[in-house]
C-alpha cells in the first residue's frame, strides 16, 4: 500500500502569465517573458494568445446544467432523452492528451464524454471525470467531445471550461451561425460527423450525407426536425400544461444498423434513405419514419404502450406529424390518400389501404394480420 498527496502545483503552472483558465495573458506579459516558458505546450498557447491568433469560439465555452435524463423520463413517462447535451465542437483522436481547464463547479463533478459516431465499424464511447483547474487526460477512443453536466438542481451555475487541445470540428447553431459557417463545418475534414443544435432536438449526422443532400443552409434541416418534435410535444400536451423539458431529444446517424430508437435516442441508417433524412424537403415530404422513431422515445409507458403495441401507438405521432406538416398528403394522412388496390386486380383507389382492410378482413372474413395489403407502403 502506498499513500500520496495531491499535487497542487500542476494547477498553477505559469499562473503569473495566464488567467485562471489560461484563455488570457495577464497584463504586462511580453514576448521576452513568453520566451522564458520551458514547457512547449504552454509556450505555444501563450504565443497564440499574444499574437491574437487563438480561436476561442469552441475551445472556451460556458456549459449549462441539464436535468438528469432519468428524471425527465420518469416525469414524462417516456424513454430517455439526450445524454449528449453540451456539444463542445472539439474532436479527439485516440491516444490524444486532452488538456482542459475547468472553472468553479459548485461542488458537482462534470465529465468529458468522447463518442465516436463517425466510426465505420462500431460506436465507441468513453467518459472522464473533470475537476476544477487543470485536467490532463489520456483519451482512449476517438470521437466528438461533450460536457456531461446533469443535475436536478436547476440553480447550479454554468461552468466555464477551456479545452486547449484536440481539433476544432465545430457544431452548427442556427441562432448564431451563418450559411458560410455551415459549409465550413461540413468541409473541414476534421471529423466525419457534425453536431447540430436545435430548439427541441440535437443531431449528430454524417457530414457526407449533409453535404450531398442538404441545402446551402442548415437552418431548414434542423427546423424540420424541430417541427417533428414540437408536434409530438403538442400531442403529448406538454405545451398546454407547461411541461416542455429543458432536455433535448437526440438523433444520430450511421451507414448501417437500420432505423431504431434505443437508449440514446433515434438512430438512422443513412443507407435506408439518405436524401429523405439529410435535407429539409425530404423530411417534410415524408415525416412518418422520423416521427415513428421519435415516437418510440415518446411512447407513454406503461399507460399507452402495452404488449403488442410497441410498433403501433408510436404511429399516432407519425400520423399527427404527417397530417400537420407533411407535404405528400396536405391536410390528410397517407392512410386516407395513398393509392392501393384492394385485391391486386382492380385499379388502385384513393384510400386503398383502408378499403383493402375492409375488403380482406370484414367482407372476406380473413385474419387482418395476413392481409397482403398491410405490408405495402
CSV table of C-alpha atoms in Angstrom, one decimal:
chain,number,residue,atom,x,y,z
A,1,UNK,CA,0.0,0.0,0.0
A,2,UNK,CA,1.2,3.5,-0.9
A,3,UNK,CA,0.0,6.9,0.1
A,4,UNK,CA,0.2,10.1,-2.0
A,5,UNK,CA,-0.7,13.7,-1.6
A,6,UNK,CA,-2.5,15.7,-4.3
A,7,UNK,CA,-0.1,17.7,-6.5
A,8,UNK,CA,-1.5,21.2,-6.3
A,9,UNK,CA,1.4,22.8,-8.2
A,10,UNK,CA,0.2,21.5,-11.5
A,11,UNK,CA,-2.9,23.6,-11.2
A,12,UNK,CA,-0.8,26.8,-11.0
A,13,UNK,CA,1.7,26.2,-13.9
A,14,UNK,CA,2.6,29.7,-15.2
A,15,UNK,CA,-0.1,31.3,-13.2
A,16,UNK,CA,1.8,34.5,-13.4
A,17,UNK,CA,1.4,34.5,-17.2
A,18,UNK,CA,-2.2,33.3,-17.7
A,19,UNK,CA,-5.5,33.9,-16.1
A,20,UNK,CA,-7.1,31.1,-14.2
A,21,UNK,CA,-8.5,29.3,-17.2
A,22,UNK,CA,-5.5,30.1,-19.5
A,23,UNK,CA,-7.5,32.0,-22.0
A,24,UNK,CA,-6.0,35.4,-21.5
A,25,UNK,CA,-2.4,36.6,-20.8
A,26,UNK,CA,-2.1,38.7,-17.7
A,27,UNK,CA,-1.3,42.4,-18.2
A,28,UNK,CA,2.3,43.2,-18.9
A,29,UNK,CA,3.3,39.8,-20.3
A,30,UNK,CA,5.8,40.5,-23.1
A,31,UNK,CA,7.4,38.4,-25.8
A,32,UNK,CA,10.5,38.2,-23.7
A,33,UNK,CA,8.5,36.7,-20.9
A,34,UNK,CA,6.9,34.2,-23.2
A,35,UNK,CA,10.4,33.2,-24.5
A,36,UNK,CA,11.3,32.0,-21.0
A,37,UNK,CA,8.5,29.4,-20.9
A,38,UNK,CA,10.1,26.0,-20.9
A,39,UNK,CA,7.1,23.7,-21.5
A,40,UNK,CA,6.3,23.7,-25.2
A,41,UNK,CA,2.5,23.4,-24.8
A,42,UNK,CA,2.2,26.4,-22.6
A,43,UNK,CA,4.7,28.4,-24.7
A,44,UNK,CA,2.7,27.7,-27.8
A,45,UNK,CA,-0.6,28.6,-26.1
A,46,UNK,CA,0.9,31.9,-24.8
A,47,UNK,CA,2.4,32.8,-28.2
A,48,UNK,CA,-1.0,32.3,-29.9
A,49,UNK,CA,-2.7,34.4,-27.3
A,50,UNK,CA,0.0,37.1,-27.6
A,51,UNK,CA,-0.4,37.1,-31.4
A,52,UNK,CA,-4.2,37.1,-31.1
A,53,UNK,CA,-4.4,34.1,-33.3
A,54,UNK,CA,-6.1,31.8,-30.8
A,55,UNK,CA,-9.7,31.0,-31.8
A,56,UNK,CA,-11.7,30.6,-28.6
A,57,UNK,CA,-15.1,30.1,-30.2
A,58,UNK,CA,-15.3,26.4,-29.4
A,59,UNK,CA,-12.4,26.0,-27.1
A,60,UNK,CA,-13.7,28.3,-24.4
A,61,UNK,CA,-17.4,28.0,-23.5
A,62,UNK,CA,-19.8,28.2,-20.7
A,63,UNK,CA,-21.8,25.0,-20.2
A,64,UNK,CA,-25.2,24.8,-18.6
A,65,UNK,CA,-26.7,22.2,-16.3
A,66,UNK,CA,-29.5,19.9,-17.6
A,67,UNK,CA,-31.9,17.7,-15.6
A,68,UNK,CA,-30.9,14.1,-15.2
A,69,UNK,CA,-32.1,12.2,-18.2
A,70,UNK,CA,-33.7,9.6,-15.9
A,71,UNK,CA,-35.6,12.4,-14.1
A,72,UNK,CA,-37.1,13.8,-17.3
A,73,UNK,CA,-38.0,10.3,-18.5
A,74,UNK,CA,-39.8,9.5,-15.2
A,75,UNK,CA,-41.7,12.8,-15.2
A,76,UNK,CA,-42.9,12.3,-18.8
A,77,UNK,CA,-43.2,8.5,-18.6
A,78,UNK,CA,-41.1,8.3,-21.8
A,79,UNK,CA,-37.7,6.7,-22.8
A,80,UNK,CA,-34.6,8.7,-22.1
A,81,UNK,CA,-33.9,12.0,-24.0
A,82,UNK,CA,-30.4,13.4,-24.9
A,83,UNK,CA,-27.4,12.2,-23.0
A,84,UNK,CA,-25.2,14.2,-25.3
A,85,UNK,CA,-26.1,17.7,-24.3
A,86,UNK,CA,-23.4,20.4,-24.3
A,87,UNK,CA,-21.5,19.6,-27.5
A,88,UNK,CA,-18.1,21.2,-27.4
A,89,UNK,CA,-17.3,21.3,-31.2
A,90,UNK,CA,-14.0,19.6,-30.3
A,91,UNK,CA,-12.9,16.2,-31.8
A,92,UNK,CA,-10.2,14.0,-30.3
A,93,UNK,CA,-8.1,11.2,-31.8
A,94,UNK,CA,-7.3,8.0,-29.9
A,95,UNK,CA,-4.3,8.4,-27.7
A,96,UNK,CA,-4.6,12.2,-27.7
A,97,UNK,CA,-3.9,14.1,-24.5
A,98,UNK,CA,-6.8,16.3,-23.6
A,99,UNK,CA,-5.7,19.5,-21.7
A,100,UNK,CA,-8.7,21.0,-20.1
A,101,UNK,CA,-9.1,23.9,-17.7
A,102,UNK,CA,-12.3,23.9,-15.6
A,103,UNK,CA,-13.7,26.8,-13.7
A,104,UNK,CA,-15.7,26.6,-10.4
A,105,UNK,CA,-18.1,23.6,-10.5
A,106,UNK,CA,-20.3,24.4,-7.5
A,107,UNK,CA,-19.3,21.1,-5.9
A,108,UNK,CA,-20.5,18.9,-8.7
A,109,UNK,CA,-18.4,16.7,-11.0
A,110,UNK,CA,-18.9,17.2,-14.7
A,111,UNK,CA,-17.3,14.9,-17.1
A,112,UNK,CA,-15.8,14.9,-20.6
A,113,UNK,CA,-17.6,12.4,-22.9
A,114,UNK,CA,-15.9,11.3,-26.1
A,115,UNK,CA,-18.1,9.4,-28.6
A,116,UNK,CA,-17.1,8.1,-32.0
A,117,UNK,CA,-20.3,8.5,-34.1
A,118,UNK,CA,-18.3,8.6,-37.3
A,119,UNK,CA,-16.6,5.2,-36.9
A,120,UNK,CA,-17.0,2.9,-39.9
A,121,UNK,CA,-17.1,-0.2,-37.6
A,122,UNK,CA,-18.8,0.5,-34.3
A,123,UNK,CA,-19.5,3.4,-32.0
A,124,UNK,CA,-17.2,3.8,-29.1
A,125,UNK,CA,-17.9,5.8,-26.0
A,126,UNK,CA,-15.9,6.9,-23.0
A,127,UNK,CA,-16.3,9.4,-20.2
A,128,UNK,CA,-13.7,11.1,-18.0
A,129,UNK,CA,-14.4,12.9,-14.7
A,130,UNK,CA,-13.3,16.6,-14.6
A,131,UNK,CA,-12.1,18.6,-11.6
A,132,UNK,CA,-11.6,22.3,-11.1
A,133,UNK,CA,-8.4,23.6,-12.5
A,134,UNK,CA,-6.1,21.8,-14.9
A,135,UNK,CA,-7.1,18.3,-16.2
A,136,UNK,CA,-4.7,16.3,-18.4
A,137,UNK,CA,-6.5,13.2,-19.7
A,138,UNK,CA,-5.3,10.3,-21.9
A,139,UNK,CA,-8.0,9.9,-24.5
A,140,UNK,CA,-8.5,6.2,-25.2
A,141,UNK,CA,-11.0,6.4,-28.1
A,142,UNK,CA,-11.5,8.9,-30.9
A,143,UNK,CA,-14.7,10.9,-31.2
A,144,UNK,CA,-16.6,14.1,-30.6
A,145,UNK,CA,-16.4,15.7,-27.2
A,146,UNK,CA,-19.3,16.6,-24.9
A,147,UNK,CA,-19.5,18.1,-21.4
A,148,UNK,CA,-21.8,15.9,-19.3
A,149,UNK,CA,-23.3,18.2,-16.8
A,150,UNK,CA,-26.5,16.7,-15.4
A,151,UNK,CA,-28.1,17.6,-12.1
A,152,UNK,CA,-31.7,18.1,-10.9
A,153,UNK,CA,-30.6,21.3,-9.1
A,154,UNK,CA,-31.6,23.8,-11.8
A,155,UNK,CA,-29.9,26.7,-9.9
A,156,UNK,CA,-26.4,25.4,-10.4
A,157,UNK,CA,-24.3,27.9,-12.3
A,158,UNK,CA,-22.8,27.5,-15.7
A,159,UNK,CA,-19.4,26.0,-15.7
A,160,UNK,CA,-16.7,27.7,-17.8
A,161,UNK,CA,-14.3,25.3,-19.5
A,162,UNK,CA,-11.4,25.8,-21.8
A,163,UNK,CA,-10.4,22.8,-23.9
A,164,UNK,CA,-6.9,23.7,-25.1
A,165,UNK,CA,-6.1,20.6,-27.1
A,166,UNK,CA,-7.9,18.4,-29.7
A,167,UNK,CA,-9.1,19.7,-33.1
A,168,UNK,CA,-11.9,22.2,-33.7
A,169,UNK,CA,-14.7,20.4,-35.7
A,170,UNK,CA,-17.4,22.9,-34.7
A,171,UNK,CA,-21.1,22.5,-34.2
A,172,UNK,CA,-23.9,24.2,-36.1
A,173,UNK,CA,-26.2,26.5,-34.1
A,174,UNK,CA,-28.9,28.1,-36.3
A,175,UNK,CA,-29.2,31.0,-33.9
A,176,UNK,CA,-25.6,32.2,-34.3
A,177,UNK,CA,-24.1,30.5,-37.4
A,178,UNK,CA,-24.2,31.7,-41.0
A,179,UNK,CA,-24.6,29.7,-44.2
A,180,UNK,CA,-20.8,30.1,-44.6
A,181,UNK,CA,-20.2,28.6,-41.2
A,182,UNK,CA,-22.4,25.6,-42.2
A,183,UNK,CA,-20.4,25.0,-45.3
A,184,UNK,CA,-17.1,25.3,-43.5
A,185,UNK,CA,-18.1,22.9,-40.8
A,186,UNK,CA,-19.2,20.3,-43.4
A,187,UNK,CA,-15.9,20.6,-45.4
A,188,UNK,CA,-13.2,21.0,-42.7
A,189,UNK,CA,-12.3,17.3,-42.8
A,190,UNK,CA,-11.7,17.2,-39.1
A,191,UNK,CA,-14.2,14.5,-38.2
A,192,UNK,CA,-16.9,12.6,-40.3
A,193,UNK,CA,-19.9,13.8,-38.2
A,194,UNK,CA,-21.2,17.2,-37.2
A,195,UNK,CA,-23.3,18.2,-34.1
A,196,UNK,CA,-26.3,20.3,-34.9
A,197,UNK,CA,-28.2,22.1,-32.1
A,198,UNK,CA,-31.9,22.7,-32.3
A,199,UNK,CA,-34.5,24.1,-30.1
A,200,UNK,CA,-36.1,20.7,-29.2
A,201,UNK,CA,-33.6,18.2,-30.7
A,202,UNK,CA,-29.9,17.8,-31.2
A,203,UNK,CA,-28.4,15.9,-34.0
A,204,UNK,CA,-25.1,14.1,-34.8
A,205,UNK,CA,-25.2,13.4,-38.5
A,206,UNK,CA,-22.5,12.4,-41.0
A,207,UNK,CA,-21.2,15.3,-43.0
A,208,UNK,CA,-21.1,13.4,-46.3
A,209,UNK,CA,-24.9,13.0,-46.2
A,210,UNK,CA,-25.5,16.6,-45.2
A,211,UNK,CA,-23.1,17.9,-47.8
A,212,UNK,CA,-24.6,15.8,-50.6
A,213,UNK,CA,-28.3,16.4,-49.7
A,214,UNK,CA,-28.9,19.4,-47.6
A,215,UNK,CA,-29.4,23.0,-48.9
A,216,UNK,CA,-26.8,25.7,-48.6
A,217,UNK,CA,-28.1,26.4,-45.1
A,218,UNK,CA,-28.6,24.1,-42.1
A,219,UNK,CA,-31.4,26.2,-40.8
A,220,UNK,CA,-34.1,24.5,-42.8
A,221,UNK,CA,-32.9,21.0,-41.9
A,222,UNK,CA,-32.8,21.5,-38.1
A,223,UNK,CA,-36.1,23.4,-38.3
A,224,UNK,CA,-37.7,20.3,-39.9
A,225,UNK,CA,-36.6,18.0,-37.2
A,226,UNK,CA,-37.6,20.6,-34.5
A,227,UNK,CA,-41.1,20.7,-36.1
A,228,UNK,CA,-41.5,16.9,-35.7
A,229,UNK,CA,-40.5,17.0,-32.0
A,230,UNK,CA,-42.6,20.2,-31.4
A,231,UNK,CA,-45.7,18.5,-32.9
A,232,UNK,CA,-45.1,15.4,-30.8
A,233,UNK,CA,-44.9,17.7,-27.7
A,234,UNK,CA,-48.2,19.3,-28.7
A,235,UNK,CA,-49.9,15.9,-29.0
A,236,UNK,CA,-48.4,15.0,-25.6
A,237,UNK,CA,-49.9,18.1,-24.0
A,238,UNK,CA,-46.5,19.4,-22.9
A,239,UNK,CA,-47.2,22.9,-24.2
A,240,UNK,CA,-50.7,23.1,-22.8
A,241,UNK,CA,-49.6,22.1,-19.3
A,242,UNK,CA,-46.2,23.8,-19.4
A,243,UNK,CA,-44.2,20.6,-19.2
A,244,UNK,CA,-41.8,21.0,-22.2
A,245,UNK,CA,-38.5,19.7,-20.8
A,246,UNK,CA,-35.2,21.5,-20.9
A,247,UNK,CA,-33.6,18.3,-22.2
A,248,UNK,CA,-33.4,17.9,-25.9
A,249,UNK,CA,-34.3,14.8,-27.9
A,250,UNK,CA,-31.4,13.3,-29.8
A,251,UNK,CA,-30.8,11.7,-33.2
A,252,UNK,CA,-27.7,10.3,-34.7
A,253,UNK,CA,-26.7,8.5,-37.9
A,254,UNK,CA,-24.6,5.6,-39.2
A,255,UNK,CA,-24.3,3.9,-42.5
A,256,UNK,CA,-25.5,0.7,-41.0
A,257,UNK,CA,-27.8,-0.7,-38.3
A,258,UNK,CA,-31.2,0.2,-39.6
A,259,UNK,CA,-33.7,2.6,-38.0
A,260,UNK,CA,-34.5,2.2,-34.4
A,261,UNK,CA,-34.9,4.1,-31.1
A,262,UNK,CA,-32.5,2.9,-28.4
A,263,UNK,CA,-31.3,4.2,-25.2
A,264,UNK,CA,-29.5,7.1,-26.9
A,265,UNK,CA,-32.4,8.4,-29.0
A,266,UNK,CA,-33.4,7.9,-32.6
A,267,UNK,CA,-30.9,6.1,-34.8
A,268,UNK,CA,-31.0,6.4,-38.6
A,269,UNK,CA,-29.2,4.2,-41.1
A,270,UNK,CA,-28.4,6.5,-44.0
A,271,UNK,CA,-28.3,3.6,-46.4
A,272,UNK,CA,-32.1,3.3,-45.9
A,273,UNK,CA,-32.9,6.7,-47.4
A,274,UNK,CA,-30.2,9.3,-47.0
A,275,UNK,CA,-31.9,12.1,-49.1
A,276,UNK,CA,-35.0,11.9,-47.0
A,277,UNK,CA,-33.1,12.3,-43.8
A,278,UNK,CA,-30.5,14.9,-44.7
A,279,UNK,CA,-32.5,17.7,-46.3
A,280,UNK,CA,-35.4,19.8,-45.3
A,281,UNK,CA,-37.6,18.9,-48.3
A,282,UNK,CA,-37.1,15.1,-47.7
A,283,UNK,CA,-38.2,15.3,-44.1
A,284,UNK,CA,-41.3,17.3,-44.9
A,285,UNK,CA,-42.2,15.1,-47.9
A,286,UNK,CA,-42.4,12.1,-45.6
A,287,UNK,CA,-42.1,12.8,-41.9
A,288,UNK,CA,-43.6,9.4,-41.0
A,289,UNK,CA,-40.4,7.5,-40.5
A,290,UNK,CA,-38.6,10.1,-38.4
A,291,UNK,CA,-41.7,10.7,-36.3
A,292,UNK,CA,-42.0,6.9,-35.9
A,293,UNK,CA,-38.6,6.6,-34.2
A,294,UNK,CA,-39.0,9.8,-32.1
A,295,UNK,CA,-42.5,8.4,-31.3
A,296,UNK,CA,-40.8,5.3,-29.8
A,297,UNK,CA,-38.9,7.6,-27.4
A,298,UNK,CA,-42.1,9.5,-26.6
A,299,UNK,CA,-44.4,6.5,-26.1
A,300,UNK,CA,-46.1,7.0,-22.8
A,301,UNK,CA,-45.3,3.9,-20.7
A,302,UNK,CA,-46.9,1.9,-19.3
A,303,UNK,CA,-50.2,3.7,-19.9
A,304,UNK,CA,-50.1,3.7,-23.7
A,305,UNK,CA,-47.5,1.0,-24.5
A,306,UNK,CA,-49.0,-2.4,-23.9
A,307,UNK,CA,-48.0,-5.9,-25.1
A,308,UNK,CA,-48.2,-5.9,-28.9
A,309,UNK,CA,-48.5,-2.2,-29.3
A,310,UNK,CA,-44.8,-1.2,-29.4
A,311,UNK,CA,-44.9,-0.6,-33.2
A,312,UNK,CA,-48.5,0.7,-33.0
A,313,UNK,CA,-49.1,3.6,-30.5
A,314,UNK,CA,-46.0,5.4,-31.6
A,315,UNK,CA,-47.6,5.7,-35.0
A,316,UNK,CA,-50.1,8.1,-33.6
A,317,UNK,CA,-47.2,10.6,-33.6
A,318,UNK,CA,-46.4,9.7,-37.2
A,319,UNK,CA,-50.0,10.2,-38.3
A,320,UNK,CA,-50.2,13.5,-36.5
A,321,UNK,CA,-46.9,14.8,-37.9
A,322,UNK,CA,-47.9,13.8,-41.4
A,323,UNK,CA,-51.2,15.5,-41.0
A,324,UNK,CA,-49.9,18.7,-39.6
A,325,UNK,CA,-46.6,19.1,-41.5
A,326,UNK,CA,-46.3,16.6,-44.3
A,327,UNK,CA,-46.3,17.8,-47.9
A,328,UNK,CA,-47.1,14.5,-49.6
A,329,UNK,CA,-50.8,14.5,-48.5
A,330,UNK,CA,-51.5,18.1,-47.3
A,331,UNK,CA,-54.3,18.1,-44.8
A,332,UNK,CA,-54.6,14.3,-44.8
A,333,UNK,CA,-52.7,11.2,-43.6
A,334,UNK,CA,-51.4,8.6,-46.0
A,335,UNK,CA,-54.0,6.2,-44.7
A,336,UNK,CA,-56.6,8.4,-46.3
A,337,UNK,CA,-54.9,9.4,-49.5
A,338,UNK,CA,-52.4,6.8,-50.7
A,339,UNK,CA,-53.5,4.6,-53.6
A,340,UNK,CA,-53.5,0.8,-53.1
A,341,UNK,CA,-55.6,-1.8,-54.9
A,342,UNK,CA,-58.0,-3.7,-52.7
A,343,UNK,CA,-57.1,-7.0,-54.3
A,344,UNK,CA,-54.1,-6.5,-56.6
A,345,UNK,CA,-56.5,-6.9,-59.6
A,346,UNK,CA,-58.8,-3.9,-59.5
A,347,UNK,CA,-57.4,-0.3,-60.3
A,348,UNK,CA,-55.8,1.5,-57.4
A,349,UNK,CA,-58.2,3.6,-55.3
A,350,UNK,CA,-57.5,6.6,-53.1
A,351,UNK,CA,-57.8,5.3,-49.5
A,352,UNK,CA,-56.9,1.9,-50.8
A,353,UNK,CA,-55.2,0.8,-47.6
A,354,UNK,CA,-58.4,1.2,-45.6
A,355,UNK,CA,-60.5,-0.3,-48.4
A,356,UNK,CA,-58.2,-3.2,-48.6
A,357,UNK,CA,-58.6,-3.8,-44.8
A,358,UNK,CA,-62.4,-3.7,-45.1
A,359,UNK,CA,-62.4,-6.0,-48.2
A,360,UNK,CA,-59.9,-8.5,-46.8
A,361,UNK,CA,-60.9,-8.6,-43.2
A,362,UNK,CA,-64.6,-7.6,-42.9
A,363,UNK,CA,-66.1,-8.8,-46.2
A,364,UNK,CA,-63.9,-11.9,-46.8
A,365,UNK,CA,-63.6,-12.8,-43.1
A,366,UNK,CA,-59.8,-13.3,-43.2
A,367,UNK,CA,-57.3,-12.5,-40.4
A,368,UNK,CA,-56.3,-8.9,-40.8
A,369,UNK,CA,-52.7,-9.6,-40.0
A,370,UNK,CA,-52.4,-11.9,-43.0
A,371,UNK,CA,-53.7,-9.2,-45.4
A,372,UNK,CA,-51.1,-8.8,-48.1
A,373,UNK,CA,-52.0,-5.1,-48.4
A,374,UNK,CA,-50.9,-4.5,-44.8
A,375,UNK,CA,-47.3,-4.9,-45.7
A,376,UNK,CA,-47.3,-2.4,-48.6
A,377,UNK,CA,-46.1,1.1,-48.2
